[in-house]
Amino acid sequence: MRRSWRMLLFFAGAAGIVCLFTLAAEPISQPRDVRNRYATAIISETFSQRNITDAVSAVNFDFRGFDTVGEEFILFVSVLGSLVLLRMVEDRKGKVLRDALEPWRDVGPSDAIRLWILAMIAPKVTFGIYIVTHGQLTPGGGFQGGVILATAALILYLGEGFTVFRDVISHPATEIVEGAGALGFVVIGMLAWVWGQPFLTNVLPLGKAHELTSGGTMALISISTGLEVAAGFILLLYAFLQENLSPVEET
Amino acid sequence: MEPALSYAAYAAAIWLFLIGLYGVVKSRHLVNLCLSLTVVQSSTYVLLTIIGYRPGLPAPIFTDGLKPGSAAVDPIVQALMLTDVVVEATVVALLLAITIKVHRDAGTADPDKVDMMRG
């Protein structure tokens, strides 16, 4: 298709979208009790039925848990697809590979920066675990905490370069954790079958409100999601950083 | 809230959507195309946030003195959004991986010049 025709098509479509959207939009100050019935139900039942204080996590890991399984597998398949596509190509096998940023690294981070980055890793991991495990109490949960955990690996690369990053991120282990995280969600969901309940029913004791153990299966699902997200992002980092490597001539 | 201001968020959502789509249509490089797609995607975040917003109400986190079950903003759209932010990042990574592969196989990253269907 010619580019001018494509632009014409775009502007026609854009005009249509703007028209329909303008008709559909309404001021947010209007009361919308009818459309918000579902939200109102979630807000009033989260605490009384599940003993937890974060309604967003309740939607994610319990009330709408089945959808989250789907989302998690989108993540899983995306990571898998990226890894398959970025497999080391044949002509680079058996050659000495060097980080393309390595020459820059020779004059790169000073010892002070490297020390600071290493010192930051433990607090980052702790903070990530905190966010993953407190999803049912305060804003947080597996998705957010998992990303924070993955950044701990990223700053390791920033400070120490690819070789150290690769040595620390033991590849098979990370893959196993990623798969286990995705599987864990489904296994926790199937746990309900033991009690003769539908998939993903919250069958575990709900615990005491405002405590770490509240929420039954939600805490476990949050942790398994966190593991999967963290490991998935680390695998992606590994795959893309590996693309940065280029074969060097033997000297 | 002023009526004009309450429409502004919708205007921002549609603006992000259209400018991202424009980027996709005009794109001459696959990386540019992927990033334009993330702009389109971010319009849904603005839209979801504004749909769930209720004037003057707090976040649906029932700690720090907020009585459990009292009125709050819509938690459902927030839950949709936060999973999507993370999932979208991995989907973009997949698109970028495809871009690398295409560039390697076709020798170009211009969507108009990539002709992968040659027999």
Coordinates of C-alpha atoms in Angstrom, one line a residue, chain A residues 3 6-7 10-11 14 17-18 21 25-30 32-33 35-36 38-40 42-44 46-47 52-56 59-60 64 68 71-72 74-75 77-79 81-82 85-87 89 92 137-140 143-144 147 210 229 233 236 240 243, chain B residues 1 3 5-7 9-11 13-14 17-19 21-22 24-28 47 50-55 60-63 68-76 78-80 82-84 86-87 89-98 100-101 104 110 112:
Chain A
R3 CA 2.2 5.7 2.1
R6 CA -2.1 4.7 4.4
M7 CA -2.1 8.2 5.9
F10 CA -5.3 6.7 9.2
F11 CA -6.8 10.2 9.3
A14 CA -8.7 8.8 13.6
I17 CA -12.5 7.4 16.7
V18 CA -12.5 11.0 17.9
F21 CA -15.0 8.8 21.7
A25 CA -17.0 10.3 27.2
E26 CA -18.8 11.8 30.2
P27 CA -17.6 14.0 33.0
I28 CA -16.0 12.0 35.8
S29 CA -17.8 14.0 38.4
Q30 CA -21.1 12.3 37.4
R32 CA -22.0 6.2 38.2
D33 CA -23.4 3.9 40.8
R35 CA -21.8 0.9 36.3
N36 CA -19.7 0.6 39.5
Y38 CA -19.0 -4.6 40.7
A39 CA -16.4 -2.2 42.2
T40 CA -18.7 -1.4 45.1
I42 CA -15.4 -5.7 45.8
I43 CA -14.8 -2.7 48.1
S44 CA -17.4 -3.8 50.6
T46 CA -12.7 -7.5 50.4
F47 CA -12.3 -7.1 54.1
I52 CA -7.2 -8.5 53.7
T53 CA -6.9 -4.7 53.3
D54 CA -5.7 -4.2 49.7
A55 CA -8.7 -4.5 47.4
V56 CA -6.5 -4.3 44.3
V59 CA -9.1 -8.6 42.6
N60 CA -5.8 -9.7 41.1
R64 CA -10.3 -12.2 39.3
T68 CA -4.5 -13.3 36.2
E71 CA -2.1 -12.7 32.1
E72 CA 0.7 -14.6 33.8
I74 CA 1.1 -14.1 28.4
L75 CA 4.1 -13.1 30.3
V77 CA 5.0 -17.1 26.7
S78 CA 6.5 -13.7 25.8
V79 CA 9.6 -14.5 27.8
G81 CA 9.3 -16.5 22.7
S82 CA 12.0 -13.8 23.2
L85 CA 14.2 -15.8 19.0
L86 CA 17.4 -14.6 20.7
R87 CA 19.1 -17.9 20.9
V89 CA 23.1 -17.8 16.4
R92 CA 28.9 -17.1 17.0
L137 CA -1.8 -5.6 53.2
T138 CA -0.5 -2.6 51.4
P139 CA -0.1 -1.7 47.7
G140 CA 2.2 -4.3 46.2
F143 CA 4.0 -8.2 39.8
Q144 CA 5.5 -5.1 41.3
V147 CA 10.2 -6.3 38.8
H210 CA -3.5 -6.8 59.1
V229 CA 8.1 -12.1 37.1
F233 CA 12.7 -10.3 33.6
L236 CA 15.0 -11.2 29.2
F240 CA 19.2 -9.0 25.3
E243 CA 23.0 -9.7 22.0
Chain B
M1 CA -14.2 19.2 39.7
P3 CA -16.3 20.0 33.9
L5 CA -10.9 19.5 33.6
S6 CA -12.8 16.2 33.9
Y7 CA -12.8 15.9 30.2
A9 CA -8.1 13.1 31.1
Y10 CA -10.2 11.6 28.3
A11 CA -8.6 14.0 25.9
A13 CA -6.1 9.2 26.6
I14 CA -7.4 9.7 23.0
F17 CA -3.8 6.7 21.4
L18 CA -3.9 8.6 18.2
I19 CA -0.3 10.0 18.4
L21 CA -1.1 5.1 16.1
Y22 CA 0.3 7.9 13.9
V24 CA 2.9 3.2 14.0
V25 CA 1.6 4.3 10.6
K26 CA 4.5 6.7 9.8
S27 CA 7.2 4.4 11.2
R28 CA 10.2 3.7 9.1
L47 CA -8.4 5.7 30.3
I50 CA -10.0 7.9 34.7
I51 CA -12.9 5.4 34.4
G52 CA -12.2 4.1 37.9
Y53 CA -11.7 7.5 39.5
R54 CA -14.4 8.8 41.9
P55 CA -14.1 12.4 43.0
P60 CA -8.9 1.1 48.0
I61 CA -6.4 0.2 50.7
F62 CA -8.1 -0.2 54.0
T63 CA -5.2 0.6 56.3
P68 CA -12.8 -1.4 55.7
G69 CA -15.7 -1.3 53.2
S70 CA -15.9 2.5 53.0
A71 CA -16.2 4.1 49.6
A72 CA -13.0 4.2 47.5
V73 CA -12.0 4.4 43.9
D74 CA -12.6 1.4 41.6
P75 CA -10.0 -1.3 42.5
I76 CA -10.8 -3.4 39.4
Q78 CA -6.3 -0.6 38.9
A79 CA -5.8 -4.4 39.1
L80 CA -6.2 -4.6 35.3
L82 CA -0.9 -3.1 37.2
T83 CA -0.8 -6.6 35.6
D84 CA -0.8 -5.0 32.2
V86 CA 4.3 -5.7 33.7
V87 CA 3.0 -8.0 31.0
A89 CA 7.0 -4.9 29.2
T90 CA 7.6 -8.5 28.3
V91 CA 5.4 -8.3 25.2
V92 CA 7.5 -5.3 24.0
A93 CA 10.6 -7.4 24.7
L94 CA 9.2 -10.1 22.5
L95 CA 8.5 -7.6 19.7
L96 CA 12.1 -6.2 20.0
A97 CA 13.4 -9.8 19.8
I98 CA 11.4 -10.3 16.6
I100 CA 16.4 -8.2 16.0
K101 CA 15.6 -11.5 14.1
R104 CA 19.3 -10.2 10.9
D110 CA 12.3 -0.7 7.6
D112 CA 8.2 -1.2 4.1

